[in-house]
Short mmCIF file of C-alpha atoms in Angstrom, two decimals:
data_model
loop_
_atom_site.label_atom_id
_atom_site.label_comp_id
_atom_site.label_asym_id
_atom_site.label_seq_id
_atom_site.Cartn_x
_atom_site.Cartn_y
_atom_site.Cartn_z
CA ALA A 1 16.07 -60.07 -84.55
CA GLY A 2 14.89 -56.67 -84.17
CA GLY A 3 12.11 -54.23 -84.80
CA LYS A 4 11.78 -50.27 -85.32
CA PHE A 5 8.49 -48.74 -84.02
CA ARG A 6 7.08 -45.42 -84.45
CA LEU A 7 4.11 -44.46 -82.03
CA LEU A 8 1.95 -41.48 -81.01
CA GLY A 9 1.81 -39.95 -84.28
CA ASN A 10 5.64 -40.34 -84.78
CA ARG A 11 6.52 -38.69 -81.52
CA LEU A 12 8.20 -41.58 -80.01
CA GLN A 13 10.41 -44.11 -81.56
CA LEU A 14 11.50 -47.30 -80.10
CA ASN A 15 14.18 -49.54 -81.37
CA GLY A 16 15.28 -53.06 -80.21
CA SER A 17 17.16 -56.01 -81.30
CA VAL A 18 18.61 -59.39 -79.60
CA TYR A 19 21.28 -60.63 -81.03
CA ARG A 20 23.86 -63.70 -81.04
CA ILE A 21 27.08 -63.68 -82.99
CA ASP A 22 29.36 -66.31 -83.64
CA TRP A 23 33.01 -66.01 -84.73
CA THR A 24 35.81 -68.69 -85.87
CA ASN A 25 39.24 -67.54 -85.21
CA ALA A 26 38.79 -64.33 -83.35
CA GLN A 27 41.80 -62.85 -82.76
CA TYR A 28 43.12 -61.84 -79.02
CA THR A 29 46.25 -60.37 -78.41
CA THR A 30 47.97 -60.73 -75.16
CA ASN A 31 51.50 -60.59 -73.54
CA PRO A 32 52.19 -64.26 -72.80
CA GLY A 33 54.42 -64.86 -69.89
CA SER A 34 54.82 -61.00 -69.20
CA CYS A 35 57.98 -61.30 -71.45
CA GLY A 36 57.32 -57.98 -73.25
CA ILE A 37 56.37 -59.25 -76.56
CA VAL A 38 52.76 -58.72 -77.53
CA THR A 39 51.63 -61.69 -79.40
CA THR A 40 48.18 -62.28 -81.29
CA PHE A 41 46.70 -65.64 -80.88
CA ASN A 42 43.46 -66.91 -82.84
CA VAL A 43 40.96 -68.31 -80.50
CA PRO A 44 39.04 -70.94 -82.40
CA LYS A 45 35.58 -70.19 -81.38
CA ALA A 46 33.98 -66.94 -79.64
CA ARG A 47 30.46 -65.82 -79.05
CA SER A 48 28.57 -62.75 -78.41
CA GLU A 49 24.89 -62.30 -77.12
CA GLY A 50 23.14 -59.40 -76.30
CA VAL A 51 20.07 -56.92 -75.97
CA GLU A 52 19.90 -53.29 -77.42
CA VAL A 53 16.89 -51.00 -76.80
CA GLU A 54 16.82 -47.29 -78.03
CA SER A 55 14.00 -44.75 -77.70
CA GLN A 56 13.63 -40.93 -78.85
CA ALA A 57 10.57 -39.20 -77.99
CA VAL A 58 9.26 -35.62 -79.00
CA VAL A 59 8.30 -34.23 -75.60
CA PHE A 60 7.07 -30.72 -77.05
CA ARG A 61 8.04 -28.64 -80.12
CA GLY A 62 11.98 -28.23 -80.20
CA LEU A 63 12.47 -30.65 -77.28
CA THR A 64 13.64 -34.14 -78.20
CA VAL A 65 14.99 -36.55 -75.74
CA ASN A 66 16.68 -39.86 -76.15
CA GLY A 67 17.82 -42.84 -74.20
CA SER A 68 19.58 -46.47 -74.94
CA PHE A 69 20.51 -49.43 -73.22
CA GLY A 70 22.85 -52.38 -74.10
CA TYR A 71 23.74 -55.82 -72.55
CA ASN A 72 26.70 -57.57 -74.06
CA ASN A 73 27.73 -61.24 -72.91
CA ALA A 74 30.69 -61.65 -75.05
CA ARG A 75 32.98 -65.01 -74.41
CA PHE A 76 35.73 -67.07 -75.95
CA LEU A 77 34.24 -70.70 -76.19
CA GLN A 78 37.38 -72.48 -76.22
CA ASN A 79 40.93 -72.69 -74.48
CA VAL A 80 43.88 -71.61 -75.67
CA ILE A 81 47.11 -73.15 -73.90
CA PHE A 82 50.39 -72.20 -75.52
CA PRO A 83 52.61 -75.61 -75.30
CA ALA A 84 55.18 -75.90 -72.49
CA GLY A 85 58.87 -75.33 -73.58
CA ALA A 86 61.91 -77.31 -72.94
CA LYS A 87 63.37 -78.13 -69.32
CA THR A 88 65.80 -75.25 -68.61
CA ILE A 89 67.52 -73.67 -65.59
CA ALA A 90 65.06 -70.83 -66.44
CA ASN A 91 62.00 -72.84 -65.72
CA ASN A 92 63.81 -74.64 -62.75
CA PHE A 93 63.45 -77.90 -65.15
CA ASN A 94 59.62 -77.69 -64.77
CA PRO A 95 58.17 -76.11 -68.14
CA VAL A 96 54.65 -75.18 -67.53
CA PRO A 97 52.19 -74.34 -70.55
CA PHE A 98 50.76 -70.89 -70.63
CA THR A 99 47.21 -70.29 -70.42
CA ILE A 100 46.40 -67.70 -73.00
CA VAL A 101 42.59 -67.86 -72.90
CA LEU A 102 40.38 -69.97 -70.80
CA LYS A 103 36.78 -71.48 -72.25
CA ASP A 104 34.34 -68.86 -71.24
CA GLN A 105 36.75 -66.23 -70.39
CA LYS A 106 34.96 -62.74 -71.01
CA ILE A 107 35.93 -60.64 -74.14
CA PRO A 108 37.16 -57.25 -72.73
CA VAL A 109 34.09 -55.24 -73.12
CA PRO A 110 31.78 -53.60 -71.04
CA PRO A 111 28.77 -55.71 -70.24
CA TYR A 112 26.37 -52.78 -70.03
CA THR A 113 25.91 -49.31 -71.33
CA PHE A 114 23.39 -46.85 -71.35
CA SER A 115 22.88 -43.42 -72.39
CA VAL A 116 20.40 -40.48 -71.98
CA GLY A 117 19.95 -36.93 -73.95
CA ALA A 118 18.39 -34.45 -74.68
CA GLN A 119 18.22 -31.65 -77.65
CA TYR A 120 16.39 -28.18 -77.85
CA ALA A 121 16.11 -26.78 -81.19
CA PHE A 122 14.55 -23.41 -82.22
CA GLY A 123 14.40 -21.44 -85.49
CA LEU A 124 16.55 -18.19 -85.38
CA THR A 125 15.41 -17.23 -88.95
CA ALA A 126 13.26 -18.96 -91.80
CA ASP A 127 16.35 -20.79 -92.98
CA ILE A 128 18.52 -20.90 -89.64
CA ARG A 129 17.81 -23.03 -86.90
CA ALA A 130 19.75 -23.29 -83.53
CA TYR A 131 19.97 -26.30 -80.96
CA VAL A 132 21.73 -27.06 -77.78
CA ARG A 133 22.20 -30.68 -76.69
CA ARG A 134 23.53 -32.42 -73.84
CA ASP A 135 24.35 -36.18 -73.48
CA TYR A 136 25.34 -38.53 -70.89
CA ARG A 137 26.93 -42.04 -71.54
CA TRP A 138 27.93 -44.63 -68.87
CA GLN A 139 29.36 -48.05 -69.24
CA ALA A 140 29.78 -51.06 -66.56
CA SER A 141 33.50 -52.12 -65.30
CA TYR A 142 34.98 -55.34 -66.68
CA ALA A 143 38.35 -57.22 -66.25
CA PRO A 144 40.45 -57.42 -69.32
CA ASN A 145 42.46 -60.55 -68.32
CA PRO A 146 41.27 -63.05 -65.76
CA PHE A 147 43.29 -65.53 -63.49
CA PRO A 148 45.19 -67.59 -64.56
CA THR A 149 45.86 -66.13 -67.99
CA THR A 150 49.40 -64.79 -68.72
CA ALA A 151 48.35 -61.65 -68.90
CA TYR A 152 46.43 -61.14 -65.82
CA THR A 153 47.18 -58.43 -63.28
CA PRO A 154 45.04 -58.20 -60.06
CA ASP A 155 44.45 -54.74 -60.09
CA ALA A 156 44.12 -54.57 -64.08
CA ILE A 157 40.17 -53.66 -63.84
CA ASN A 158 38.70 -50.85 -66.46
CA GLN A 159 36.38 -49.34 -64.14
CA SER A 160 32.87 -48.18 -64.84
CA PHE A 161 32.58 -44.52 -65.81
CA GLY A 162 30.48 -42.06 -67.36
CA THR A 163 31.11 -39.12 -69.55
CA GLY A 164 28.88 -36.01 -70.33
CA ASN A 165 28.95 -34.07 -73.67
CA LEU A 166 27.76 -30.42 -74.52
CA ARG A 167 26.94 -29.22 -77.96
CA ALA A 168 25.46 -26.14 -79.35
CA GLY A 169 25.23 -25.48 -83.29
CA LEU A 170 23.29 -23.76 -86.24
CA GLU A 171 21.83 -25.56 -89.37
CA LEU A 172 21.62 -24.07 -92.55
CA HIS A 173 20.70 -25.43 -95.88
CA GLY A 174 21.77 -28.95 -94.95
CA PHE A 175 24.90 -27.60 -93.22
CA ASP A 176 25.77 -28.10 -89.33
CA VAL A 177 28.03 -25.84 -87.67
CA ASN A 178 28.61 -26.64 -84.06
CA LEU A 179 30.55 -26.29 -81.22
CA PHE A 180 30.99 -28.91 -78.32
CA VAL A 181 32.68 -30.38 -75.17
CA ASN A 182 32.86 -33.88 -75.03
CA ASN A 183 33.91 -35.01 -71.45
CA ALA A 184 32.54 -32.04 -69.87
CA LEU A 185 33.04 -33.53 -66.70
CA ASP A 186 36.54 -34.44 -67.16
CA ARG A 187 36.08 -37.71 -66.17
CA LYS A 188 38.89 -40.37 -66.17
CA SER A 189 38.36 -43.86 -67.75
#
């Protein structure tokens, strides 16, 4: 469910949505048992629930600011356990099943994101408009593979990070020619 609203004589736009997505047979790629063979499994059930909010406002003629926020609770709803193999010397005659996915295990995506930006546009001539834009995006940290799944590594955390982008351009008769720098702060993910 969601909505889009224009307020204050179209100077402010607010968009929002609340969602729940249920998947069947969602694919999950992993390295079971750290054996070097990447394998894809189907997880019978998965769910993603969240909220997204976006806003854009014209502060004064030429200056537009925007912001957004997102929350996503994505998780698997069932265990996936690879059955134990035969008793061999390699497993000390004690075969153990591999846990691939745990019920309620988070799907490896950032749970929180937000962004802010501003653009200033001005006319150079009657036909040419110029603009400069600055954006900043951030995402929260998350663990790609929790304990005791087979792909678990204690130091494998995708850290939170933010990136800043710059753009300057010209618009003429429906064309946009611009120069940009993505990740202007040279942040490493």
